[in-house]
């Protein structure tokens, strides 16, 4: 006689990959972070700083209604950059030099919810594994 619970468990586990989270994908070649169910991609082009907003499926989201600031550690020291919406991204202007190390974002939506994300420096050593 077959065990119906075993059959149900096998069917449930065989479909688990369909329920798994989608891996984060850098669509513009930038650095990635996740905050409150949103995915953020930080990209620089010269002195332009761009933050792309994506949902959990890596689909672009409108940045309308969002505002915020980026606190960047640049070669000249710490700088705060105001971010404003432009399509599916928030944009700001980097200080002269255009390079940045660690960056912290503080974003706020028009409905009041906030998101904070940290992007480590590109040359930073990876965080130690948690065991």
C-alpha atoms as one frame of an Amber mdcrd trajectory, in Angstrom:
protein
   0.000   0.000   0.000   1.341   3.430  -0.912   1.798   6.147   1.642  -0.161
   9.244   0.550   1.962  11.542   2.734   5.146  10.310   1.082   3.654  10.916
  -2.354   2.591  14.440  -1.337   6.064  15.190   0.051   7.761  14.014  -3.156
   5.442  16.125  -5.327   5.955  19.171  -3.127   9.736  18.877  -3.145   9.907
  18.257  -6.876   8.295  21.663  -7.531  10.449  23.543  -4.989  12.760  25.094
  -7.626   9.735  26.862  -9.107   9.193  28.573  -5.739  12.836  29.527  -5.181
  13.868  33.184  -5.170  15.217  34.515  -8.412  18.957  35.239  -8.195  19.924
  38.903  -8.287  21.183  39.943 -11.717  23.170  43.124 -12.411  21.465  44.297
 -15.579  23.728  47.348 -16.001  26.955  45.782 -14.679  26.715  47.569 -11.329
  26.814  46.520  -7.692  23.720  44.896  -6.174  21.905  45.070  -2.859  18.485
  44.012  -1.611  16.261  46.070   0.690  12.687  45.392   1.790  11.832  43.164
  -1.163  13.389  45.506  -3.718  16.626  44.974  -5.591  18.910  47.921  -6.117
  21.705  48.229  -8.638  24.291  50.985  -8.176  25.983  52.154 -11.377  28.377
  55.024 -12.088  29.027  56.686 -15.450  31.668  59.395 -15.103  30.220  61.761
 -12.507  26.711  60.311 -12.789  25.429  58.014 -10.028  22.416  55.843 -10.912
  20.363  53.544  -8.705  18.129  51.144 -10.635  15.053  49.805  -8.821  13.927
  46.230  -9.508  11.380  43.849  -8.039  12.170  40.350  -6.726  12.047  39.021
 -10.319  14.713  41.505 -11.524  12.092  43.502 -13.434  12.587  47.295 -13.541
  10.283  49.361 -11.338   9.289  52.994 -11.717  11.311  55.333  -9.514   8.511
  57.925  -9.488   7.545  58.728  -5.910  10.994  57.808  -4.544  13.588  60.204
  -3.234  16.726  59.771  -1.236  20.395  60.305  -0.785  23.596  58.390  -1.245
  26.419  58.752   1.232  29.604  57.859  -0.614  33.152  57.480   0.516  35.147
  59.013  -2.336  38.904  59.648  -2.628  38.307  63.203  -1.362  36.284  62.052
   1.663  32.626  61.510   2.488  29.992  63.146   0.286  26.177  63.198   0.390
  24.452  63.086  -2.985  20.771  63.907  -3.465  18.950  61.387  -5.645  15.961
  62.218  -7.835  13.707  59.935  -9.913  14.235  59.512 -13.636  12.226  56.664
 -15.193  13.264  53.387 -13.548  16.231  54.868 -11.696  17.278  57.495  -9.200
  20.116  59.742 -10.312  22.613  62.070  -8.703  25.970  63.700  -9.444  29.227
  62.461  -7.943  31.868  64.900  -6.744  34.828  65.554  -9.051  36.824  62.395
  -9.657  33.760  60.209 -10.089  35.212  57.300  -8.095  33.551  55.933  -5.014
  34.325  53.306  -2.459  31.653  52.242   0.020  28.175  53.683  -0.525  25.102
  53.784   1.687  21.669  54.545   0.231  18.721  55.930   2.155  15.564  55.946
   0.020  12.021  56.988   0.834   8.850  56.252  -1.116   5.899  58.638  -1.352
   3.858  56.216   0.799   6.380  56.676   3.618   8.221  53.353   3.548  11.987
  53.561   3.626  14.820  51.437   2.277  18.450  51.439   3.309  21.175  49.562
   1.487  24.946  49.337   1.798  27.304  48.720  -1.102  30.844  47.824   0.004
  33.875  49.094  -1.843  34.643  47.160  -5.017  38.037  46.067  -3.758  36.783
  45.134  -0.280  37.378  41.598   0.879  34.208  39.497   0.967  32.526  39.138
   4.319  33.509  36.007   6.219  31.150  33.074   5.878  28.727  32.575   8.736
  28.733  29.027  10.027
